[in-house]
XYZ file of C-alpha atoms in Angstrom:
676
model
C -28.740 36.739 -37.291
C -32.068 36.198 -35.564
C -32.040 32.496 -36.481
C -28.559 32.130 -34.915
C -29.787 33.677 -31.650
C -32.791 31.335 -31.624
C -30.477 28.359 -32.200
C -28.255 29.272 -29.230
C -31.269 29.866 -26.992
C -32.623 26.417 -27.865
C -29.185 24.865 -27.360
C -28.845 26.518 -23.943
C -32.329 25.305 -23.017
C -31.486 21.715 -23.999
C -28.268 21.826 -21.952
C -30.116 23.159 -18.912
C -32.847 20.544 -19.238
C -30.245 17.767 -19.553
C -28.412 19.045 -16.473
C -31.648 19.329 -14.512
C -32.549 15.757 -15.493
C -29.456 14.618 -13.635
C -30.115 16.908 -10.665
C -33.855 16.387 -10.260
C -33.262 13.496 -7.870
C -30.241 15.129 -6.242
C -29.553 14.262 -2.641
C -27.965 16.739 -0.234
C -25.544 15.924 2.622
C -24.469 18.526 5.169
C -24.017 16.919 8.606
C -20.228 16.893 9.065
C -18.743 15.716 12.372
C -15.123 15.732 13.550
C -13.754 12.160 13.543
C -10.029 12.893 14.031
C -9.402 13.939 16.690
C -12.571 12.088 17.563
C -14.452 14.827 19.439
C -17.749 14.462 17.529
C -17.849 18.268 17.165
C -19.894 19.715 14.342
C -17.985 21.409 11.528
C -18.232 25.150 12.156
C -17.924 26.024 8.463
C -20.983 25.483 6.287
C -20.333 22.453 4.057
C -22.832 20.897 1.698
C -22.523 18.108 -0.899
C -25.082 17.473 -3.602
C -25.116 14.057 -5.288
C -26.703 13.276 -8.663
C -25.946 11.276 -11.792
C -26.592 10.740 -15.482
C -26.059 7.460 -17.347
C -22.282 7.932 -17.649
C -21.101 9.614 -14.435
C -21.946 10.267 -10.826
C -21.451 13.861 -9.655
C -20.642 15.276 -6.235
C -21.030 19.029 -6.006
C -19.397 20.628 -2.949
C -20.164 24.061 -1.518
C -17.783 24.904 1.341
C -17.504 28.019 3.459
C -13.906 29.234 4.024
C -12.221 31.317 6.705
C -8.731 32.707 7.249
C -7.356 29.282 8.214
C -7.872 27.882 4.687
C -4.594 26.460 3.323
C -4.257 25.935 -0.425
C -0.994 23.976 -0.286
C 1.452 23.623 -3.164
C 1.060 22.707 -6.796
C 1.904 19.024 -6.931
C 1.858 16.274 -9.532
C -1.172 14.021 -9.825
C -1.157 10.963 -7.561
C 0.765 12.861 -4.865
C -0.563 13.243 -1.331
C -0.338 16.889 -0.324
C -0.581 18.563 3.078
C -3.396 21.014 2.343
C -7.124 21.384 2.844
C -8.914 18.784 0.744
C -12.287 17.204 -0.015
C -12.696 13.431 -0.266
C -15.423 11.124 -1.515
C -15.356 7.438 -0.585
C -17.701 5.558 -2.889
C -18.629 2.017 -1.806
C -20.254 0.208 -4.709
C -20.331 -3.204 -3.016
C -20.497 -2.826 0.789
C -20.261 -6.569 1.485
C -16.962 -6.751 -0.406
C -15.421 -4.489 2.265
C -13.687 -2.086 -0.065
C -14.289 1.406 -1.348
C -12.963 3.831 -3.941
C -11.801 7.251 -2.825
C -11.359 10.474 -4.790
C -9.665 13.612 -3.466
C -9.962 17.228 -4.652
C -7.252 19.760 -3.732
C -7.409 23.560 -4.024
C -4.546 23.544 -6.558
C -6.180 20.974 -8.842
C -4.029 17.819 -8.644
C -5.854 14.474 -8.618
C -5.397 11.658 -6.119
C -7.504 8.509 -6.033
C -7.204 4.968 -4.755
C -8.817 2.156 -2.794
C -9.493 1.503 0.890
C -9.232 -2.236 1.568
C -10.969 -4.510 4.066
C -8.298 -3.754 6.709
C -9.095 -0.043 6.201
C -5.646 0.536 4.708
C -5.449 3.094 1.904
C -3.675 2.301 -1.375
C -3.001 5.110 -3.862
C -1.947 2.885 -6.783
C -5.410 2.485 -8.361
C -6.153 5.238 -10.896
C -9.354 6.371 -12.555
C -10.426 9.028 -15.042
C -12.307 11.164 -12.515
C -12.112 14.950 -12.867
C -13.131 17.978 -10.850
C -13.465 21.723 -11.293
C -12.751 24.312 -8.574
C -14.052 27.829 -8.069
C -12.382 29.412 -5.022
C -12.569 32.927 -3.600
C -11.829 34.341 -0.157
C -14.993 32.924 1.461
C -16.158 30.034 -0.672
C -14.941 26.835 -2.332
C -17.168 25.300 -4.978
C -16.003 21.927 -6.346
C -17.775 19.699 -8.874
C -16.401 16.132 -8.953
C -17.256 13.833 -11.878
C -16.630 10.087 -11.497
C -17.198 7.816 -14.531
C -19.231 4.674 -13.867
C -17.020 2.743 -16.303
C -14.084 2.980 -13.853
C -16.044 1.318 -11.049
C -16.730 -2.314 -10.252
C -20.368 -3.007 -9.387
C -22.984 -5.674 -10.040
C -26.703 -6.158 -10.521
C -29.119 -3.812 -12.252
C -30.833 -0.558 -11.383
C -31.635 0.614 -8.842
C -28.071 0.271 -7.499
C -27.804 0.648 -3.732
C -24.389 2.122 -2.855
C -22.819 3.854 0.124
C -20.800 7.062 0.277
C -18.648 8.727 2.961
C -17.682 12.403 2.600
C -14.658 13.903 4.312
C -13.438 17.472 4.637
C -9.890 17.928 5.925
C -8.597 21.205 7.397
C -4.818 21.420 7.455
C -4.614 24.301 9.937
C -5.798 22.140 12.857
C -5.145 18.777 11.126
C -8.764 17.706 11.581
C -10.989 15.321 9.607
C -14.742 15.932 9.422
C -16.960 13.158 8.107
C -20.510 12.819 6.836
C -21.844 10.554 8.222
C -19.956 9.948 11.471
C -17.747 6.936 10.613
C -14.317 6.156 12.104
C -11.791 3.360 11.706
C -13.059 1.933 14.998
C -16.123 0.790 13.055
C -13.900 -1.991 11.617
C -15.814 -4.058 9.016
C -18.959 -2.025 9.673
C -17.110 0.959 8.167
C -18.231 0.041 4.663
C -21.840 -0.517 5.716
C -22.137 2.777 7.615
C -21.970 5.342 4.823
C -24.835 7.457 3.566
C -27.159 5.721 1.111
C -26.832 6.600 -2.566
C -29.292 5.080 -5.015
C -28.598 5.017 -8.752
C -31.998 4.636 -10.414
C -30.647 5.151 -13.911
C -30.167 2.138 -16.163
C -26.460 2.263 -16.865
C -25.353 1.295 -20.383
C -22.856 -1.504 -20.869
C -19.397 -0.001 -21.233
C -16.613 -2.425 -22.025
C -14.002 0.144 -20.946
C -11.283 -1.306 -23.164
C -7.914 0.242 -22.402
C -4.671 -0.341 -24.288
C -1.391 0.913 -22.855
C 1.394 0.230 -25.348
C 4.958 1.278 -24.629
C 8.401 0.918 -26.080
C 11.669 1.112 -24.232
C 15.276 1.942 -25.022
C 17.959 0.862 -22.522
C 21.641 1.743 -22.476
C 23.985 -0.305 -20.281
C 27.232 1.757 -20.164
C 29.174 -0.924 -18.251
C 28.730 -3.531 -21.008
C 31.434 -3.645 -23.653
C 29.103 -5.363 -26.131
C 25.350 -5.378 -26.599
C 25.050 -2.291 -24.405
C 22.111 -0.722 -26.239
C 18.667 -2.293 -26.512
C 16.069 -0.350 -28.478
C 12.466 -1.179 -29.239
C 11.766 -3.435 -26.274
C 7.957 -3.222 -26.623
C 5.269 -4.121 -24.140
C 1.535 -3.844 -23.751
C -0.940 -3.550 -20.903
C -4.491 -4.482 -21.881
C -7.598 -4.174 -19.725
C -11.142 -5.158 -20.617
C -14.372 -4.985 -18.629
C -16.948 -7.297 -20.242
C -19.390 -6.476 -17.413
C -19.461 -3.913 -14.619
C -18.499 -6.681 -12.179
C -15.669 -8.322 -14.118
C -12.183 -6.948 -14.874
C -9.587 -8.540 -17.145
C -5.986 -7.367 -17.346
C -3.040 -8.681 -19.328
C 0.512 -7.360 -19.289
C 3.008 -8.508 -21.919
C 6.654 -7.858 -21.084
C 5.673 -5.469 -18.271
C 8.333 -2.857 -17.606
C 9.150 -1.600 -14.111
C 12.179 0.539 -14.990
C 10.610 3.631 -13.399
C 9.962 1.887 -10.056
C 12.239 3.423 -7.368
C 15.063 1.436 -5.763
C 14.265 -0.330 -2.500
C 15.591 1.272 0.668
C 18.846 0.048 2.148
C 18.066 -1.923 5.317
C 20.118 -3.610 8.028
C 20.513 -7.193 6.809
C 23.511 -8.140 8.980
C 21.627 -10.274 11.461
C 18.633 -11.739 9.667
C 17.701 -15.368 9.958
C 16.270 -15.317 6.431
C 16.732 -13.085 3.393
C 14.838 -9.790 3.773
C 11.448 -9.206 2.173
C 10.442 -5.952 0.510
C 7.080 -4.296 0.047
C 5.570 -4.833 -3.388
C 5.708 -1.575 -5.376
C 4.565 -2.769 -8.817
C 0.955 -1.774 -9.391
C -0.040 -4.800 -11.490
C 0.607 -7.067 -8.498
C -0.808 -4.667 -5.901
C -4.247 -4.080 -7.389
C -7.048 -6.369 -6.148
C -4.733 -8.466 -3.952
C -7.462 -8.530 -1.284
C -9.409 -10.902 -3.574
C -6.572 -13.434 -3.260
C -6.279 -13.119 0.552
C -2.488 -12.996 0.176
C 0.183 -12.825 2.863
C 3.944 -13.007 2.235
C 3.926 -16.529 3.688
C 1.403 -17.705 1.078
C 2.423 -15.827 -2.031
C 5.307 -13.350 -2.083
C 4.935 -11.560 -5.412
C 8.483 -10.187 -5.298
C 9.600 -13.754 -6.078
C 8.465 -12.913 -9.623
C 11.495 -10.864 -10.586
C 10.817 -9.943 -14.222
C 7.653 -11.404 -15.716
C 7.520 -12.209 -19.421
C 3.772 -11.818 -19.190
C 1.095 -11.666 -16.530
C -2.687 -11.879 -16.593
C -5.407 -11.252 -14.054
C -9.186 -11.613 -13.909
C -11.235 -10.327 -10.964
C -14.961 -10.084 -10.465
C -17.767 -9.981 -7.932
C -21.477 -10.301 -7.378
C -23.694 -9.668 -4.375
C -22.308 -12.500 -2.250
C -19.039 -13.491 -3.901
C -15.792 -12.141 -5.302
C -13.270 -14.137 -7.266
C -9.973 -13.771 -9.070
C -7.340 -15.556 -11.115
C -3.715 -14.407 -11.421
C -1.075 -16.004 -13.641
C 2.499 -14.826 -14.310
C 5.428 -16.322 -16.198
C 8.823 -15.217 -14.920
C 11.817 -14.582 -17.164
C 14.940 -16.725 -17.052
C 17.989 -14.682 -15.994
C 21.125 -16.831 -15.986
C 23.325 -14.235 -14.265
C 21.336 -14.531 -11.027
C 20.046 -18.090 -11.543
C 16.437 -16.956 -11.885
C 14.226 -19.615 -13.528
C 11.281 -19.034 -15.856
C 8.807 -20.403 -13.326
C 5.038 -20.150 -13.648
C 3.225 -18.527 -10.692
C -0.483 -18.460 -10.024
C -3.122 -17.476 -7.476
C -6.855 -18.217 -7.411
C -9.432 -16.747 -5.057
C -13.124 -17.571 -4.548
C -14.628 -15.802 -1.544
C -18.220 -15.999 -0.336
C -19.603 -13.467 2.115
C -22.754 -12.718 4.063
C -23.559 -9.902 6.466
C -21.543 -11.560 9.253
C -19.364 -14.222 7.638
C -16.635 -14.377 5.013
C -15.450 -17.689 3.562
C -12.135 -17.253 1.738
C -10.865 -20.055 -0.505
C -7.500 -19.621 -2.203
C -5.016 -21.640 -4.243
C -1.392 -20.589 -4.860
C 1.070 -22.444 -7.048
C 4.546 -22.321 -8.537
C 5.624 -24.698 -11.309
C 9.228 -25.311 -12.377
C 10.537 -27.728 -14.995
C 11.073 -30.460 -12.432
C 9.087 -29.332 -9.415
C 5.692 -28.012 -8.437
C 4.361 -26.498 -5.257
C 0.620 -26.028 -4.642
C -1.031 -24.451 -1.591
C -4.721 -24.482 -0.716
C -5.946 -22.067 1.941
C -9.390 -21.939 3.537
C -10.065 -18.964 5.790
C -13.543 -18.398 7.238
C -14.043 -15.207 9.286
C -17.000 -14.672 11.609
C -18.073 -11.205 12.794
C -20.337 -11.641 15.790
C -20.760 -7.869 15.969
C -18.682 -4.795 15.243
C -16.413 -5.522 18.200
C -15.884 -9.288 18.021
C -14.429 -11.491 15.282
C -13.074 -15.018 14.917
C -10.814 -16.024 12.042
C -9.837 -19.620 11.212
C -7.194 -20.398 8.621
C -5.797 -23.685 7.357
C -3.229 -23.825 4.539
C -2.255 -27.190 3.053
C 0.867 -27.493 0.892
C 1.854 -30.126 -1.657
C 5.384 -30.314 -3.085
C 6.796 -32.709 -5.666
C 10.234 -32.685 -7.329
C 11.413 -35.190 -9.936
C 11.130 -38.749 -8.610
C 11.597 -37.751 -4.980
C 8.865 -38.542 -2.498
C 6.275 -35.808 -2.354
C 5.791 -33.633 0.755
C 2.539 -32.464 2.247
C 1.750 -30.570 5.457
C -0.228 -27.620 6.761
C -0.257 -24.328 8.682
C -3.181 -23.635 11.008
C -4.123 -20.258 12.496
C -6.924 -19.221 14.863
C -7.359 -15.514 15.653
C -9.883 -14.078 18.112
C -10.327 -10.317 18.582
C -12.658 -8.448 20.898
C -12.928 -4.718 21.506
C -14.220 -3.135 24.707
C -14.561 0.620 24.121
C -10.950 1.751 23.537
C -9.368 -1.632 24.370
C -8.837 -4.488 21.943
C -7.886 -7.992 23.093
C -6.293 -10.497 20.687
C -5.548 -14.195 20.996
C -3.730 -16.034 18.178
C -2.917 -19.747 17.959
C -0.528 -21.015 15.273
C 0.816 -24.390 14.227
C 3.437 -24.848 11.475
C 3.925 -28.322 10.033
C 7.395 -29.843 9.662
C 6.933 -30.810 5.987
C 5.239 -27.576 4.886
C 6.749 -26.138 1.667
C 5.960 -22.649 0.344
C 8.145 -21.883 -2.659
C 5.380 -19.462 -3.591
C 6.006 -17.409 -0.447
C 8.799 -16.159 1.798
C 10.873 -18.471 4.080
C 9.471 -19.293 7.521
C 10.254 -21.391 10.588
C 8.553 -24.809 10.683
C 7.611 -27.592 13.081
C 6.383 -25.483 15.998
C 3.234 -24.209 17.693
C 2.733 -20.755 19.197
C 0.249 -18.790 21.260
C 0.018 -15.003 21.254
C -1.940 -12.843 23.710
C -2.104 -9.089 23.213
C -3.993 -5.996 24.284
C -4.146 -2.551 22.713
C -5.482 0.753 24.031
C -6.179 3.521 21.514
C -7.770 6.809 22.513
C -8.003 10.172 20.774
C -8.434 13.713 22.105
C -7.440 13.517 25.784
C -6.529 16.974 27.049
C -3.222 17.997 25.449
C -2.935 14.668 23.640
C -4.193 14.066 20.118
C -3.844 10.322 20.524
C -2.626 7.768 23.051
C -1.777 4.219 22.014
C -0.420 1.458 24.275
C -0.076 -2.266 23.665
C 1.214 -5.321 25.512
C 1.927 -8.846 24.310
C 3.080 -12.311 25.326
C 4.184 -14.860 22.734
C 5.394 -18.408 23.384
C 6.308 -21.192 20.958
C 7.077 -24.927 21.330
C 8.283 -27.766 19.141
C 5.325 -29.643 17.684
C 4.145 -32.693 19.663
C 7.193 -32.517 21.982
C 6.315 -29.370 23.958
C 9.992 -28.441 24.032
C 10.341 -24.705 24.569
C 11.555 -22.707 21.536
C 11.005 -18.990 22.053
C 9.257 -16.615 24.429
C 8.756 -12.870 24.175
C 6.847 -10.246 26.104
C 6.742 -6.489 26.040
C 4.935 -3.186 26.116
C 4.933 -0.321 23.647
C 3.356 3.092 23.493
C 2.901 6.144 21.313
C 1.881 9.627 22.439
C 0.877 12.409 20.011
C 0.469 15.910 21.451
C -1.468 18.892 20.139
C 1.908 20.621 19.726
C 2.724 18.007 17.011
C 5.294 16.066 19.040
C 5.278 12.288 18.963
C 6.894 10.161 21.673
C 7.125 6.386 21.347
C 8.788 3.540 23.204
C 9.025 -0.248 23.246
C 10.349 -2.411 26.084
C 10.696 -6.120 25.431
C 12.262 -9.309 26.732
C 13.056 -12.380 24.676
C 14.446 -15.867 25.181
C 15.250 -18.580 22.672
C 16.727 -22.072 22.475
C 19.487 -22.503 19.894
C 21.192 -25.862 19.906
C 21.603 -26.926 23.526
C 21.748 -23.381 24.888
C 19.063 -20.979 26.005
C 19.643 -17.248 25.481
C 17.915 -14.416 27.358
C 17.834 -10.869 26.044
C 16.052 -7.564 26.527
C 15.534 -4.565 24.295
C 14.581 -0.898 24.496
C 13.599 1.539 21.762
C 12.826 5.254 22.136
C 11.640 7.737 19.547
C 10.868 11.441 19.309
C 9.595 13.363 16.298
C 8.140 16.764 15.487
C 6.135 17.958 12.486
C 5.377 21.528 11.520
C 2.065 22.248 9.797
C 2.547 19.565 7.188
C 5.582 21.437 5.820
C 8.510 19.730 7.556
C 9.373 17.091 10.131
C 12.343 15.788 12.079
C 12.883 12.754 14.295
C 15.369 10.660 16.223
C 15.222 7.050 17.422
C 17.374 4.851 19.641
C 17.409 1.069 19.951
C 19.477 -1.266 22.127
C 19.370 -5.032 22.621
C 21.589 -7.867 23.800
C 19.964 -10.361 21.463
C 21.422 -13.478 19.878
C 23.404 -12.552 16.755
C 23.035 -15.213 14.066
C 25.973 -13.850 12.080
C 28.292 -14.181 15.083
C 26.639 -17.338 16.471
C 26.582 -15.792 19.949
C 24.867 -13.171 22.077
C 26.047 -9.563 21.793
C 24.963 -6.056 22.771
C 23.724 -4.011 19.832
C 22.909 -0.272 19.608
C 21.336 1.767 16.847
C 20.608 5.460 16.354
C 18.336 6.774 13.608
C 17.952 10.352 12.400
C 15.454 11.480 9.771
C 14.051 14.700 8.365
C 11.719 15.791 5.588
C 10.744 19.174 4.257
C 9.113 21.043 1.430
C 12.079 23.340 0.795
C 10.027 25.261 -1.762
C 6.567 24.923 -3.265
C 8.078 22.545 -5.830
C 10.935 20.794 -4.021
C 10.480 17.995 -1.449
C 13.342 16.168 0.268
C 13.460 13.239 2.696
C 16.536 11.724 4.296
C 17.123 9.073 6.932
C 20.399 7.864 8.423
C 20.819 4.847 10.698
C 23.981 4.151 12.662
C 24.677 0.646 14.042
C 27.155 -0.067 16.811
C 28.465 -3.393 18.174
C 31.273 -3.764 20.738
C 34.747 -3.838 19.203
C 35.369 -7.404 20.316
C 32.552 -8.562 18.027
C 34.439 -7.536 14.897
C 35.232 -10.365 12.495
C 36.164 -10.933 8.868
C 32.526 -11.406 7.870
C 30.849 -8.919 10.225
C 31.272 -5.152 10.632
C 30.776 -3.881 14.169
C 30.131 -0.222 13.189
C 28.379 0.960 10.046
C 25.616 3.254 8.842
C 22.915 3.430 6.188
C 21.640 6.468 4.293
C 18.374 6.700 2.339
C 17.431 9.980 0.649
C 14.593 10.985 -1.660
C 14.180 14.197 -3.645
C 11.098 15.158 -5.658
C 10.905 18.261 -7.817
C 7.572 19.126 -9.400
C 7.998 21.463 -12.350
C 4.251 21.363 -12.958
C 1.382 18.921 -12.533
C 2.352 16.841 -15.572
C 6.166 17.077 -15.240
C 8.043 15.668 -12.255
C 11.528 14.492 -11.299
C 12.077 11.826 -8.636
C 15.523 10.800 -7.462
C 17.041 8.848 -4.612
C 20.362 7.932 -3.054
C 21.160 4.774 -1.071
C 24.374 4.096 0.838
C 25.434 1.135 2.970
C 28.803 1.455 4.743
C 28.902 -2.118 6.060
C 32.268 -3.844 5.413
C 33.079 -7.541 5.021
C 36.799 -8.230 5.073
C 36.290 -11.841 4.004
C 35.087 -10.529 0.629
C 37.190 -7.354 0.684
C 33.908 -5.416 0.525
C 33.940 -1.817 1.803
C 30.399 -0.656 1.167
C 27.892 -0.026 -1.602
C 25.751 2.771 -2.965
C 22.880 3.243 -5.385
C 21.452 6.259 -7.149
C 18.442 6.724 -9.406
C 16.662 9.601 -11.139
C 13.352 9.237 -12.995
C 11.574 11.927 -15.002
C 7.916 11.613 -16.034
C 6.210 13.981 -18.453
C 2.673 13.841 -19.799
C 3.416 15.879 -22.922
C -0.076 15.363 -24.346
C -3.208 14.047 -22.661
C -2.660 10.311 -21.965
C 0.710 10.322 -23.754
C 3.798 10.023 -21.582
C 7.549 10.001 -21.873
C 9.722 8.611 -19.092
C 13.469 8.932 -18.776
C 15.803 7.747 -16.092
C 19.125 6.582 -14.831
C 20.065 4.112 -12.109
C 23.425 2.903 -10.890
C 24.587 0.495 -8.176
C 28.215 0.051 -7.138
C 30.090 -2.111 -4.627
C 33.456 -1.021 -3.309
C 36.083 -3.753 -3.287
C 39.572 -2.473 -4.012
C 37.896 0.222 -6.101
C 34.299 1.004 -6.865
C 32.879 -1.624 -9.238
C 29.635 -1.181 -11.142
C 27.061 -3.846 -10.291
C 24.240 -2.323 -12.335
C 23.911 0.758 -14.501
C 21.067 1.605 -16.843
C 19.863 4.619 -18.778
C 16.329 4.291 -20.155
C 13.749 6.178 -22.177
C 10.170 4.903 -22.350
C 7.220 6.071 -24.422
C 3.761 5.157 -23.148
C 0.201 5.885 -24.201
C -3.180 5.225 -22.614
C -5.767 4.480 -25.294
C -9.381 4.268 -24.134
C -11.675 2.536 -26.600
């Protein structure tokens, strides 16, 4: 018995020594300042973060004083933003790359991580294997966050010089406190302004091999034959040969659990609508490829057979290669085209030189774009961006086409004012089958100002902007379009938001010039992060492409969201569109409405139901169409650590004489995450 006691004493001693080894060079951070609203007030509650590491993880140990205003929030699924007090770490492993990882800890234990990109936008799609442990009583919140090095992209050898930004959010007064003082107004300097964190430890090579196999069973009830497909396997594979290089391959990637797109008003668009990319494989690391929808619209890749991606970086460069082979779908005339994007970007303290190639190859045609985009930061407040994109298009034996798009953007900030000047020229022979459709053969100049100020008396934030935009036919200086306007947004401490936009517009179509004006008004109210409601109104006498003439147009929008219970969240928005009766025609509906609704029920952290309803009441007599609707429901369940089962149903119907099924699928998917 005595020998057993001695063994446990020695074991406890070894554990303590090992822990102290990691903490002996611990660094402490405790100077938290309010950044939103930006009052620069010190945080009244004692908050301290201790940082240390071993050779596998970096640790951030929080000790936070609590008062009666502390709000725990609801139990929510992982990867869900929750209105509650939270603690956030932004870890910047390569400051010159202008990106950072963030990790959030909530009182109820759900995990939320992601990436902040060079435009300071936050994306929640990136996921890591970070963990944290909470100890909370009436006066104190202790949180130990553990972030594995193998999930991070970094370069070089020890000592590693990184940056970190800590944030404590208090839901009661909706305030963000930061250590150090860093706000979005820092622009590119944001990533260089964090606290210094030095990793002296020599980190072992970790290949971080991850296999995500899955198999899928689909049932298509509307099909009379071949309505069941079982064993439709796929595989996601990721491999990190070095800490600065990531490789990912997806074979037969499945997006069955991606929600339906929202119904939008498409009645008067010049080109087909574009939709935000919601498939994580295409979202991650897109900043490396310097992509815009004009250059490379990833939603053109409808259903890839396979896709591969390599991204990497070093001290002064990041690079990437993306390749995807689409699947041929005869029913919608989708070809099995090959898509690709390449990025090689060099950066210094004040310059970024982006070089990118995009291409799309068909059986009988190919389209290649080369884009060079240097950006110069004279200081935190002034930047100049130059962009030139050259396209080459060749189809069969036809004569090839080649042309370019040129863009010059200058921005300068004076305290709370930002001034922008943008010059554009679009070549007549420019072809971008890789991107979304655009107007060609014109030049444009844009001048704009923006005023953004926080914490003014009873106002949380004031934002006002003005703009003038004019375009001409290339080399002829014939007027094409002109627009000017002013917009504003006012947020009060009572949680009301007022916004407006007033604009005027003129355009030449054929031999006629059309003048129009527009007005939009909005009002919304949120209640302590638990519910919100809003209304919007828009009116314009713009040119209607569908009617080929000018017509008055009105729209009213109503929306609301609420956490009905601790587990049930609902969001709904309805838009009503109204044209004068005399504008009615066989191919245009003068009065119609759209409905988009979402419902999320969280049974527990690892079991969640998401569903949505879409309805479009627009009618087209020419096609005897009387509306359409869509409905989906997706269930996700992590029944064992890193083992998932997904189930779902989606259905789309158009109403002609009767309701006809356009698409209907029931699916079950098994998925595992295997870390080697």
